[in-house]
PDB file of C-alpha atoms in Angstrom:
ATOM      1  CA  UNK J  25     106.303 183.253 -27.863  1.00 55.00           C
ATOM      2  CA  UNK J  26     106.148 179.759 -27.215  1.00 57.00           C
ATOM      3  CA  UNK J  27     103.756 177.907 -29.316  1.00 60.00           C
ATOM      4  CA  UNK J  28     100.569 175.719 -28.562  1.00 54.00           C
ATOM      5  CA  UNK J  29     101.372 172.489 -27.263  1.00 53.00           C
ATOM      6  CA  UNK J  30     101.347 169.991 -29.836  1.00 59.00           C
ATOM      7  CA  UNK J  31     101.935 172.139 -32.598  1.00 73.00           C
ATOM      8  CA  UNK J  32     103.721 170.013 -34.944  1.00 88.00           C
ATOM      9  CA  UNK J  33     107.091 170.670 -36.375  1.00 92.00           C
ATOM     10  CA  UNK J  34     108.106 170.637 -40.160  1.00 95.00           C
ATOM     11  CA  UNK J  35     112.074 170.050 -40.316  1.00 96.00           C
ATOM     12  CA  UNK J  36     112.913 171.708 -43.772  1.00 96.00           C
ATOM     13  CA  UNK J  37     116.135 170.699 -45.524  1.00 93.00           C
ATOM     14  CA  UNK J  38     116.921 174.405 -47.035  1.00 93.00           C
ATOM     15  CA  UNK J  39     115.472 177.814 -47.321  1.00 93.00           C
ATOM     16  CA  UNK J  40     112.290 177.860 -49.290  1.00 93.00           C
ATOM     17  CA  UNK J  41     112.695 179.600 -52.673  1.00 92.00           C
ATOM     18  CA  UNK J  42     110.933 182.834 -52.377  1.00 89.00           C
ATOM     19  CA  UNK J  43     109.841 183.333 -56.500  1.00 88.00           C
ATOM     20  CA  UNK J  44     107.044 180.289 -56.515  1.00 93.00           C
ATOM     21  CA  UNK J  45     105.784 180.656 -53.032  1.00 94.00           C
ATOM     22  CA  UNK J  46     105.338 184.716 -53.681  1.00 89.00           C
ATOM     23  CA  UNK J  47     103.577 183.194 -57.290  1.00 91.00           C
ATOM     24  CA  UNK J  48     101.457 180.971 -55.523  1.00 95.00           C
ATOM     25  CA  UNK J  49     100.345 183.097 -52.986  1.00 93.00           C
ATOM     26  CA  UNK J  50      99.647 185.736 -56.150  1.00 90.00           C
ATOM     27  CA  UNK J  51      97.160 183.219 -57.329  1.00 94.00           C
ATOM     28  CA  UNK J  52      95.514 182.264 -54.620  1.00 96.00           C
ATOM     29  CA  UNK J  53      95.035 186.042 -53.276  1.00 93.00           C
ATOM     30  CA  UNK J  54      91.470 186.104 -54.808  1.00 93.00           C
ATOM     31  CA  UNK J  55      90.091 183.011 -53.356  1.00 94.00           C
ATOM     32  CA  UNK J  56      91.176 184.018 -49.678  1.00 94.00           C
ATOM     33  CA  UNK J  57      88.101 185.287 -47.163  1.00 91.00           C
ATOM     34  CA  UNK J  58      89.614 186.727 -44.239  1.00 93.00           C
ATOM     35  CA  UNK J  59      88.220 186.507 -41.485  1.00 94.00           C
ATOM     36  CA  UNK J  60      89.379 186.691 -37.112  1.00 95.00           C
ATOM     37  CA  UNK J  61      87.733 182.832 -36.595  1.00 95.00           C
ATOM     38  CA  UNK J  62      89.142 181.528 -39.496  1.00 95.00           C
ATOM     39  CA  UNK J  63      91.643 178.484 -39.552  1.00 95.00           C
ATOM     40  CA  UNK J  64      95.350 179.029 -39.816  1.00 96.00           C
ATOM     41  CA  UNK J  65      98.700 176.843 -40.510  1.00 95.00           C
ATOM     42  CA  UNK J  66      99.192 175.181 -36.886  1.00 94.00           C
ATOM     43  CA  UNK J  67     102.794 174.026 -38.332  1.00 95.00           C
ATOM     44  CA  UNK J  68     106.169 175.197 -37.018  1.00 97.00           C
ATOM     45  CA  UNK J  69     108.845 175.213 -40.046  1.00 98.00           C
ATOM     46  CA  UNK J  70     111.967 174.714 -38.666  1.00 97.00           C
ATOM     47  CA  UNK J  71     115.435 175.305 -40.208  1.00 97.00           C
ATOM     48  CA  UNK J  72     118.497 173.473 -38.921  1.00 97.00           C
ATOM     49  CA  UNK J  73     122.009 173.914 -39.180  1.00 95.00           C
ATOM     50  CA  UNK J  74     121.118 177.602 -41.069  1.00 96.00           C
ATOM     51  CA  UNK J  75     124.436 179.486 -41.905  1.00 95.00           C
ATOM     52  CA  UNK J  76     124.237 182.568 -43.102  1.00 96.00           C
ATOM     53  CA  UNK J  77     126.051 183.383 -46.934  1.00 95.00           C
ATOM     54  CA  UNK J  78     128.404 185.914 -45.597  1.00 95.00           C
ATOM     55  CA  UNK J  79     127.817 188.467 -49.836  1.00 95.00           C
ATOM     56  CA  UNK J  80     124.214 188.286 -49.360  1.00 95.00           C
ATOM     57  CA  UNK J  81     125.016 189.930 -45.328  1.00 96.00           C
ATOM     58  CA  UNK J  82     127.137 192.337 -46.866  1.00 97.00           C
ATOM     59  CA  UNK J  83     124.716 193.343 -49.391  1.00 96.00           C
ATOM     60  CA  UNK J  84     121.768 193.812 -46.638  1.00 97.00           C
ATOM     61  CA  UNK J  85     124.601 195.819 -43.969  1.00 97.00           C
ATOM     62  CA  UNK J  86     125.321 198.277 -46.976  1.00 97.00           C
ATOM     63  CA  UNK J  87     121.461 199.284 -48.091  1.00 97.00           C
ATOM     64  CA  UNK J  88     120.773 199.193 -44.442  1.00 97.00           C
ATOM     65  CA  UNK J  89     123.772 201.732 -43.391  1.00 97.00           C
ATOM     66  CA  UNK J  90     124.841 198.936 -40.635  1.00 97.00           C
ATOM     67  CA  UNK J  91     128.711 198.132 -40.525  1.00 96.00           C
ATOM     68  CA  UNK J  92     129.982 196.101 -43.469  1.00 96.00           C
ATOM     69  CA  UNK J  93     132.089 193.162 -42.571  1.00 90.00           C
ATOM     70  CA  UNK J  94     130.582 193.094 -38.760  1.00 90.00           C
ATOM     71  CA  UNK J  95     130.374 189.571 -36.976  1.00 90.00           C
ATOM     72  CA  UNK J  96     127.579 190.717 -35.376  1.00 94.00           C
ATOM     73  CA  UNK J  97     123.945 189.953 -37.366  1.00 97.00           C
ATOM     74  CA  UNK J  98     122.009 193.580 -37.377  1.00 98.00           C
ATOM     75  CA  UNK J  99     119.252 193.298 -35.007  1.00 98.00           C
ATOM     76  CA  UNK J 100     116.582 193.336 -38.061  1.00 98.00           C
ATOM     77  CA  UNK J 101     118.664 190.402 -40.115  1.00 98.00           C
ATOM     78  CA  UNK J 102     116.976 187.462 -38.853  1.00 97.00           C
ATOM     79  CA  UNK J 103     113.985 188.583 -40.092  1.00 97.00           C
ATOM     80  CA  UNK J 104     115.209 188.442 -43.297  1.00 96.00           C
ATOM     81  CA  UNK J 105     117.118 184.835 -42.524  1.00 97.00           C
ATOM     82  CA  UNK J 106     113.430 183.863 -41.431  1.00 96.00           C
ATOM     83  CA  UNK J 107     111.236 185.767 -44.611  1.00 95.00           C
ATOM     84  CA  UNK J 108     111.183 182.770 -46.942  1.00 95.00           C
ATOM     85  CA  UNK J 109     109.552 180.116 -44.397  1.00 97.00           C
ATOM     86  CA  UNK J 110     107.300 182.707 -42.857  1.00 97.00           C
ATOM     87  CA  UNK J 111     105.950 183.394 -46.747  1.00 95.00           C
ATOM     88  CA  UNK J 112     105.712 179.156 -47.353  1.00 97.00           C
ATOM     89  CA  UNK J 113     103.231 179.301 -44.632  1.00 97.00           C
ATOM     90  CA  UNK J 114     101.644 182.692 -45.740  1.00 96.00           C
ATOM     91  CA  UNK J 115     101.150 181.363 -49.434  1.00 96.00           C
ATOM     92  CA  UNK J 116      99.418 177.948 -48.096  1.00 96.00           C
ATOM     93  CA  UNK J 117      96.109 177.376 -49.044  1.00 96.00           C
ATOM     94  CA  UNK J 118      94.870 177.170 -45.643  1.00 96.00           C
ATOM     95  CA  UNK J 119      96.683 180.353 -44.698  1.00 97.00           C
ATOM     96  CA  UNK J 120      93.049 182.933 -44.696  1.00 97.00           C
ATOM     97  CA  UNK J 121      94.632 185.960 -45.677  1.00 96.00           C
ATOM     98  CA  UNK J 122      95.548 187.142 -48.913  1.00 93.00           C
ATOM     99  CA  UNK J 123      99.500 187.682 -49.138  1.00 91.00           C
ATOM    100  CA  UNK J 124      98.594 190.815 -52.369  1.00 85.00           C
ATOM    101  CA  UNK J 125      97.718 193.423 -50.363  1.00 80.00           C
ATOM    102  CA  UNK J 126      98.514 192.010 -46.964  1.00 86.00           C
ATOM    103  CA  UNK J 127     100.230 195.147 -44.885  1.00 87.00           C
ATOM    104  CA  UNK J 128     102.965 194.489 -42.670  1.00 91.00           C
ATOM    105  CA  UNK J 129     101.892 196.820 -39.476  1.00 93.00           C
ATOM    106  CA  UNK J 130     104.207 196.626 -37.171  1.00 96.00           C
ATOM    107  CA  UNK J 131     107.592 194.155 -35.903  1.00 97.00           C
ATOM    108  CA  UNK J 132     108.284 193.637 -31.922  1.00 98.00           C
ATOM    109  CA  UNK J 133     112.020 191.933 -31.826  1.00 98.00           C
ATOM    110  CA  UNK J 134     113.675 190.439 -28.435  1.00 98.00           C
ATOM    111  CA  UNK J 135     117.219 190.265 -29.052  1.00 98.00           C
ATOM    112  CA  UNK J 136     118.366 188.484 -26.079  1.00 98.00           C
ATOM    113  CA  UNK J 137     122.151 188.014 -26.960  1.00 97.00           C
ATOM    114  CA  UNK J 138     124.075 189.093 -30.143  1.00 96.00           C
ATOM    115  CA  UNK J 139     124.105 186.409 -32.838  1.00 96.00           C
ATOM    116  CA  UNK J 140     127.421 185.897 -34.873  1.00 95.00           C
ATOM    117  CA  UNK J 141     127.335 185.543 -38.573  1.00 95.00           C
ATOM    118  CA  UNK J 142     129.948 182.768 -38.694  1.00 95.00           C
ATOM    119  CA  UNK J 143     127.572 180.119 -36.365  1.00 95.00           C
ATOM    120  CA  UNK J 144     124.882 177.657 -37.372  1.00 96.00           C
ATOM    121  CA  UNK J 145     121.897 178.729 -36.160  1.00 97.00           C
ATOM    122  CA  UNK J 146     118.543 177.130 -36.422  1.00 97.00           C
ATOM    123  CA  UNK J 147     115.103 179.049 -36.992  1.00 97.00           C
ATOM    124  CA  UNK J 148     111.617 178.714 -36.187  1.00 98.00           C
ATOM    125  CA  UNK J 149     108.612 180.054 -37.810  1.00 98.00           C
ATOM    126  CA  UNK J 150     105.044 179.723 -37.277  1.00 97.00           C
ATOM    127  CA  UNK J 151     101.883 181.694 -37.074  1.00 97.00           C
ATOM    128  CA  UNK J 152     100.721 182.568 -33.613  1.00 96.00           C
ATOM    129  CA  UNK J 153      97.495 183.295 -34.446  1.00 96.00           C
ATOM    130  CA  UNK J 154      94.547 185.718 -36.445  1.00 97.00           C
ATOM    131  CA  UNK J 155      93.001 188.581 -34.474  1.00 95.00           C
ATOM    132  CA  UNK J 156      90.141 190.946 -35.544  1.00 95.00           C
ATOM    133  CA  UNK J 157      90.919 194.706 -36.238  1.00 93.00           C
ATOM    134  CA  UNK J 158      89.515 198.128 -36.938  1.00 91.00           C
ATOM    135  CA  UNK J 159      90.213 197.836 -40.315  1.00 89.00           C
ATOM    136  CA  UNK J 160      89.871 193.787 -41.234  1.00 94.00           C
ATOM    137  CA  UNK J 161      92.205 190.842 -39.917  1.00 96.00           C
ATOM    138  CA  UNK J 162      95.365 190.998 -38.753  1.00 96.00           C
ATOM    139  CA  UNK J 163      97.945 187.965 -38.815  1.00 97.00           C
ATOM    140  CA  UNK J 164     100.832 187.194 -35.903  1.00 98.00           C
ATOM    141  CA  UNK J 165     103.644 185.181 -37.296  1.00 98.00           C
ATOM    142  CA  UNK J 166     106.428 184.504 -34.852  1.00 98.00           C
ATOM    143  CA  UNK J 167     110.377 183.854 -35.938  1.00 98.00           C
ATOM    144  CA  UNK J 168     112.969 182.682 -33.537  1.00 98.00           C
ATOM    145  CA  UNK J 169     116.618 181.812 -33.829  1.00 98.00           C
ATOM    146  CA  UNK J 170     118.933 179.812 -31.444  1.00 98.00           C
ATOM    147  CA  UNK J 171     122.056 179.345 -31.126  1.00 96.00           C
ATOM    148  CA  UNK J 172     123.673 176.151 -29.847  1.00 93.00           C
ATOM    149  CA  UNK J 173     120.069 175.348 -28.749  1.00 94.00           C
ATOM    150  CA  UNK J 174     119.661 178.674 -26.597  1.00 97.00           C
ATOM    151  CA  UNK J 175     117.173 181.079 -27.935  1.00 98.00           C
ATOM    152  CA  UNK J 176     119.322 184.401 -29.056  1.00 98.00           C
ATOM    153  CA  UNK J 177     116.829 186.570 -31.017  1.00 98.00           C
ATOM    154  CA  UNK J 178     112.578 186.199 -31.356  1.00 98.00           C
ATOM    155  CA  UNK J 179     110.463 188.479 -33.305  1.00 98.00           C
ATOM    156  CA  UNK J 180     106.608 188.780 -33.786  1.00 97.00           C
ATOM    157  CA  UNK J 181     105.624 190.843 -37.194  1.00 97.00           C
ATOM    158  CA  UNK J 182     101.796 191.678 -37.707  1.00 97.00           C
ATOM    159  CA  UNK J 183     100.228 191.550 -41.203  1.00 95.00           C
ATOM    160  CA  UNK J 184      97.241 193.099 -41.549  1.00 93.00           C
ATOM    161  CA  UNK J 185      94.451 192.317 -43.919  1.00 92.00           C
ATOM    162  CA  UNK J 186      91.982 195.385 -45.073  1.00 87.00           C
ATOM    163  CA  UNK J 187      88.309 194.000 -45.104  1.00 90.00           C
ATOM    164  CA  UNK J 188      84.707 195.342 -44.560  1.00 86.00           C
ATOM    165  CA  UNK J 189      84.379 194.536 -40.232  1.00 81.00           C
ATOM    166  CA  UNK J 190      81.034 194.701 -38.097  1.00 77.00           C
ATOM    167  CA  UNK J 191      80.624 198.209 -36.633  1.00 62.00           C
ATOM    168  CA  UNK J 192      83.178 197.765 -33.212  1.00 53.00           C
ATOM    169  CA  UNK J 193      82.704 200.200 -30.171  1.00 42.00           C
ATOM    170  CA  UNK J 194      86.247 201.171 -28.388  1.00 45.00           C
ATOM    171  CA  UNK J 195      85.589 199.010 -25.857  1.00 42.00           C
ATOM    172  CA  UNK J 196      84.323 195.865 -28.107  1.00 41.00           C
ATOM    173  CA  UNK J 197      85.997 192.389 -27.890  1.00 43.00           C
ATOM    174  CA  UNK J 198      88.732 192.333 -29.991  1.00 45.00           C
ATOM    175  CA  UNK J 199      88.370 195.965 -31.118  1.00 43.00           C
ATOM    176  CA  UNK J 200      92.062 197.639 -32.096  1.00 46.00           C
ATOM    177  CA  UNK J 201      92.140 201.069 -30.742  1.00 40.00           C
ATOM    178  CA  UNK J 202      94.170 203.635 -32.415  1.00 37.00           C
ATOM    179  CA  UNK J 203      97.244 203.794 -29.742  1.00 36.00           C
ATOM    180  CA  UNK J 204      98.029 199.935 -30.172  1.00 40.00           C
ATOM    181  CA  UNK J 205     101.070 198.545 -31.615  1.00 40.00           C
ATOM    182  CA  UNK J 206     100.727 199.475 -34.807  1.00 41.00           C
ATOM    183  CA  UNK J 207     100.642 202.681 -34.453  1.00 41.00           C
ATOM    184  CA  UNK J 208     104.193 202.897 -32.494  1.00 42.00           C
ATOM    185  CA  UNK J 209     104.576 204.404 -29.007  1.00 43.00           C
ATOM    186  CA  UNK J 210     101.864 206.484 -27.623  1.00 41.00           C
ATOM    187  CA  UNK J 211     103.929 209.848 -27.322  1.00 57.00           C
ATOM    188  CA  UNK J 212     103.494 212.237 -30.403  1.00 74.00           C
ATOM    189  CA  UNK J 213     106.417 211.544 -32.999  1.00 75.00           C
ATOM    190  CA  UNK J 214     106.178 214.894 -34.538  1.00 69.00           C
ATOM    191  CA  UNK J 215     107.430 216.210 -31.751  1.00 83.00           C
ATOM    192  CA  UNK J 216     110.794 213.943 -31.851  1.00 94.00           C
ATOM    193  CA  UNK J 217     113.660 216.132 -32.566  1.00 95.00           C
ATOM    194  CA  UNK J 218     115.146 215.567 -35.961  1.00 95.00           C
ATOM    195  CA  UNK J 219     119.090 213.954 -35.645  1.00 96.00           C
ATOM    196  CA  UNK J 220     119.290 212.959 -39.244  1.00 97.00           C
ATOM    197  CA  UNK J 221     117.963 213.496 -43.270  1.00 97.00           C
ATOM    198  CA  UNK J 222     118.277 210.794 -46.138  1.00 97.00           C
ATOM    199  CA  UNK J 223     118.200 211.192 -49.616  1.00 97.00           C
ATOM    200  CA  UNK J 224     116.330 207.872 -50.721  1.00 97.00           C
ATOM    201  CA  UNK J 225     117.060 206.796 -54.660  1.00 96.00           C
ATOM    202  CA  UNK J 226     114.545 205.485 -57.133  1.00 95.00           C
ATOM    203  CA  UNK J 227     116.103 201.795 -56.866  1.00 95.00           C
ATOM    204  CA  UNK J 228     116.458 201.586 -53.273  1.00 96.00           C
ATOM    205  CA  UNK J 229     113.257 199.034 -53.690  1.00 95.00           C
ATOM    206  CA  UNK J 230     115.206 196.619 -55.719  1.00 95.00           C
ATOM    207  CA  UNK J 231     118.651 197.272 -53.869  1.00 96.00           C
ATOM    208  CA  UNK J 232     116.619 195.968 -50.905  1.00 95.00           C
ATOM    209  CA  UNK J 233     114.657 193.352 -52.321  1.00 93.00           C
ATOM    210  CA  UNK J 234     117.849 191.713 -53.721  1.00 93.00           C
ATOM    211  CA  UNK J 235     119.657 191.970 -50.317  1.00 94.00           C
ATOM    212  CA  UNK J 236     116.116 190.658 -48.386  1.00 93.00           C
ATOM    213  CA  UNK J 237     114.731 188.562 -50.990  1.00 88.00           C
ATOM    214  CA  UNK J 238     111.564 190.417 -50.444  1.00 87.00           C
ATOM    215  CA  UNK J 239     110.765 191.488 -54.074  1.00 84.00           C
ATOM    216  CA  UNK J 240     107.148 192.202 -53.858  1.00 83.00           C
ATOM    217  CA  UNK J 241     106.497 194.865 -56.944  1.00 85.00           C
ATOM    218  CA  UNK J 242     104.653 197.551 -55.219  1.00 87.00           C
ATOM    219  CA  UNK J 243     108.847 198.019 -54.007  1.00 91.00           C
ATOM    220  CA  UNK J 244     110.397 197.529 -57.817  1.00 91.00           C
ATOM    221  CA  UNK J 245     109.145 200.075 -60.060  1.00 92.00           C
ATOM    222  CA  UNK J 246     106.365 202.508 -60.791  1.00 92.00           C
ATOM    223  CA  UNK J 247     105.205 199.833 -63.247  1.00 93.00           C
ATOM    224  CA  UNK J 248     104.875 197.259 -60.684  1.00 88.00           C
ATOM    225  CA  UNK J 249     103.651 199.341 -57.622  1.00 89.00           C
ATOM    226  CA  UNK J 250     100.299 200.795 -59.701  1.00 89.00           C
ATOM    227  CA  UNK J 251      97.951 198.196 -60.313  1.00 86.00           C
ATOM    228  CA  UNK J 252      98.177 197.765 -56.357  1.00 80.00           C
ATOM    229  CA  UNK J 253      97.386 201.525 -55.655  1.00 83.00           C
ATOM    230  CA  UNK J 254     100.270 203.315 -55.548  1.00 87.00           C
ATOM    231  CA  UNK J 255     101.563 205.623 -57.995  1.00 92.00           C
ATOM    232  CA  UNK J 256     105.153 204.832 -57.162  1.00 93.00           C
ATOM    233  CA  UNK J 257     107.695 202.527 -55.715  1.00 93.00           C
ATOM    234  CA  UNK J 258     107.565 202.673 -52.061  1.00 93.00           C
ATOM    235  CA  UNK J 259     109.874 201.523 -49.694  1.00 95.00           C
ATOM    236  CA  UNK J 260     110.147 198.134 -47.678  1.00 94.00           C
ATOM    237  CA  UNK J 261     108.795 198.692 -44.001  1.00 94.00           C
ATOM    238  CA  UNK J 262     111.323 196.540 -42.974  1.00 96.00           C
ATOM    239  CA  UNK J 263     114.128 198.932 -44.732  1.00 97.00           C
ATOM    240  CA  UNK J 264     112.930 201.827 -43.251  1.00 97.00           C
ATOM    241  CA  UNK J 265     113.248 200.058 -39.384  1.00 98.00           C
ATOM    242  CA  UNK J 266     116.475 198.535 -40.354  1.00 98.00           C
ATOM    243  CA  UNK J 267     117.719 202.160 -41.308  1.00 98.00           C
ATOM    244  CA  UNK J 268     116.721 203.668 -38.277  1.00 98.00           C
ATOM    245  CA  UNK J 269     118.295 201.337 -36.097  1.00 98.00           C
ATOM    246  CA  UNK J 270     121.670 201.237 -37.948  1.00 97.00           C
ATOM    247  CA  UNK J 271     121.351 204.795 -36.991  1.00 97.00           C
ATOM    248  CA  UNK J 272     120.793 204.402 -33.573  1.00 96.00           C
ATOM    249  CA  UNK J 273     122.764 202.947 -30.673  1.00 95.00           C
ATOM    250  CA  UNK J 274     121.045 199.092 -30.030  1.00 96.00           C
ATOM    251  CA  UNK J 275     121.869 197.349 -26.977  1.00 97.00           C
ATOM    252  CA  UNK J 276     123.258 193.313 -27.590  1.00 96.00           C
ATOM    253  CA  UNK J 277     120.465 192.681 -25.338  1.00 98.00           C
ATOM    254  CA  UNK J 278     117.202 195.051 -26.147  1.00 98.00           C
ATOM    255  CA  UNK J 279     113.933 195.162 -27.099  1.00 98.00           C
ATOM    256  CA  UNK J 280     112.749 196.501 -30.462  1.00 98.00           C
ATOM    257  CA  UNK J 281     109.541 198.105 -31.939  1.00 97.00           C
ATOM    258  CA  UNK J 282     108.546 199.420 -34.442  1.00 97.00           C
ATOM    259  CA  UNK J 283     104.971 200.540 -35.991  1.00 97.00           C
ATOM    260  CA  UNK J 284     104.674 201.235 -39.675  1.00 96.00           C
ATOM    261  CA  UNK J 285     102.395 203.991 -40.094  1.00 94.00           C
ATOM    262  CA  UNK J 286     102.433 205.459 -43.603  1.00 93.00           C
ATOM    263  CA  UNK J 287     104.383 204.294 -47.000  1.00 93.00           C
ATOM    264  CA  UNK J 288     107.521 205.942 -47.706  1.00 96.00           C
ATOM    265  CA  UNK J 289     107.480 206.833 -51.591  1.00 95.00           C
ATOM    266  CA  UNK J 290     111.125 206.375 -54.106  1.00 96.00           C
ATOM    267  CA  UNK J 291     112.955 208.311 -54.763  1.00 96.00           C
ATOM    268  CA  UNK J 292     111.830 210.990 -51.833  1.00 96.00           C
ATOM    269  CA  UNK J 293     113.806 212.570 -48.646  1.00 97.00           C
ATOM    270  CA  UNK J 294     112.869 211.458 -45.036  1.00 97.00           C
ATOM    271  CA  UNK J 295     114.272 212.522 -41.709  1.00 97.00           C
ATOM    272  CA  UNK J 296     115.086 210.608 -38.768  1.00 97.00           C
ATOM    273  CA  UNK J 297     113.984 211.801 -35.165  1.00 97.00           C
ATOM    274  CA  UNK J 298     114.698 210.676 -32.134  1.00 97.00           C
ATOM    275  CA  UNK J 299     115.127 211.268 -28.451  1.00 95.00           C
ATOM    276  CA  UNK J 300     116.515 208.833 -26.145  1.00 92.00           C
ATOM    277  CA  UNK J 301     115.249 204.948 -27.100  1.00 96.00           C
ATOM    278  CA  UNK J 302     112.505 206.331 -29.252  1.00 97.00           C
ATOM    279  CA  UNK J 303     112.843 207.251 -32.920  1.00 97.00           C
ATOM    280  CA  UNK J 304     110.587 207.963 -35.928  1.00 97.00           C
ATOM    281  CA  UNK J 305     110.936 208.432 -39.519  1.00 97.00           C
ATOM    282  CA  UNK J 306     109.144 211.187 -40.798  1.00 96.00           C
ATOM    283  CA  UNK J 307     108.498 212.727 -44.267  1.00 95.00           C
ATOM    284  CA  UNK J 308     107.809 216.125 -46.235  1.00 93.00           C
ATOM    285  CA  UNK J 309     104.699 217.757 -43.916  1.00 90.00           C
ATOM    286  CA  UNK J 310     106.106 215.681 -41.210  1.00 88.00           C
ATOM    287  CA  UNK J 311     104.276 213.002 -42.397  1.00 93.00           C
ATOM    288  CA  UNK J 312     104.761 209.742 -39.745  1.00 96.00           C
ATOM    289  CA  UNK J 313     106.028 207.216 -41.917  1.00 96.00           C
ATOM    290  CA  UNK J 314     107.627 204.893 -38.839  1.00 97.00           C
ATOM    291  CA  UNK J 315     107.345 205.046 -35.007  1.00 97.00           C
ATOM    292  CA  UNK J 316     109.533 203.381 -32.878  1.00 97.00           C
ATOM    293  CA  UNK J 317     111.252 202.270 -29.536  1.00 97.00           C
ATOM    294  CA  UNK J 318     114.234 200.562 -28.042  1.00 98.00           C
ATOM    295  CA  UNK J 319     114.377 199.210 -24.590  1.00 97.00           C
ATOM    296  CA  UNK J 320     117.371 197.614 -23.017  1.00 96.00           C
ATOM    297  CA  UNK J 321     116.405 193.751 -21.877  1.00 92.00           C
TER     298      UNK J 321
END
């Protein structure tokens, strides 16, 4: 995931605060005209010396279901470490798309050795680039984090912006068909057999959002998630994959993805299915909220 040569580097001197970058790009939402050509941040943000505050971990291993106290970073966690600098690149002016409404699709993490939470680390983010899709204009922003100056752990997320496209044929340039990443591994997740069902609460939005950061409102509160379309809370994406794989056995070196197919709404009940490395979350109706694999490295 190595970027274009030349890129240039930003050295930050913290973690951005999330609250006025998640304002800004509020604001600028309705000026934004995505589009596949358009020009993106070329910057890499990187964070040295990054130590991770050992109540916030706790917090994130306990709404996730992973082990409390473990030295060992959940394989989802430096995602979250990497959130705030991915969203000061998402809320730039130059960024096309518009961060209200912007869908996270789908996460593909490389973990390629476990990652202690007592080290420094240092963390890279930067958008890969913008790529046309069935439904609008899809972002790629890339995270990394190394270790004594070895890479450890990469991740690529997709964000997907909804727009009016030109009419695309399957077999278009830059068409999406149905059975890419997004939409999880090829074989039929209904027929996964079901290993586990969770009760989800009302709050788990805000329980999450203050572990993550992440406090967009359609997660928060009825109030909060209506004006964007839904009629209730729903759950983080990134909850629902971090849930699944505290639930399932995750190699220290592996492969991860996961598609986000369908919002989860709070408070409801989902089960977990699975079979071997793959795994999806499904709700009442069987309703596909999450598809997902893991694949030792």
């Amino acid at each position: 995931m190595t970027p274009a040569p030349g890129t240039p580097a930003h050295v930050l001197d913290g973690s951005p605060a999330l609250p006025p970058l998640l304002l800004r790009g509020a604001l600028l939402s309705p000026f934004k005209r995505p589009r596949p050509d358009a020009g993106f941040p070329r910057t890499r943000l990187v964070l040295p010396g990054l130590r991770v505050d050992p109540a916030r971990l706790a917090a994130y291993q306990r709404v996730c279901g992973f082990p409390v106290g473990a030295d060992t970073l959940p394989v989802t966690y430096p995602h979250v470490l990497g959130f705030p600098a991915a969203m000061r690149l998402m809320s730039r002016r130059d960024f096309p798309l518009p961060l209200l409404g912007l869908v996270h699709t789908a996460v593909h993490i490389t973990r390629h050795r476990p990652s202690s939470a007592t080290d420094a680390h240092e963390l890279t983010v930067y958008v890969r680039g913008l790529s046309p899709h069935r439904r609008g204009t899809e972002a790629t922003v890339v995270t990394e984090l190394r270790t004594g100056g070895v890479l450890a752990w990469e991740s690529s997320s997709t964000y997907l912006a909804r727009h009016r496209t030109p009419a695309r044929t399957p077999d278009a340039p830059g068409a999406r068909p149905a059975d890419t990443p997004d939409a999880g591994p090829a074989d039929d997740p209904a027929h996964l057999p079901a290993v586990d069902t969770w009760q989800l609460p009302g709050d788990l939005g805000r329980r999450y959002g203050a572990a993550s950061g992440d406090r967009n409102p359609i997660h928060l509160h009825p109030l909060t998630a209506r004006p964007f379309g839904f009629p209730r809370a729903i759950a983080h994406g990134m909850w629902t994959a971090a849930r699944c794989l505290a639930a399932r056995p995750v190699p220290d070196a592996a492969v991860v993805r996961a598609g986000f197919r369908a919002p989860v709404p709070l408070p409801g009940t989902v089960t977990l299915a699975a079979d071997g490395g793959r795994f999806a979350l499904r709700g009442p109706g069987d309703r596909v909220h999450l598809t997902g694999e893991i694949r030792p490295l």
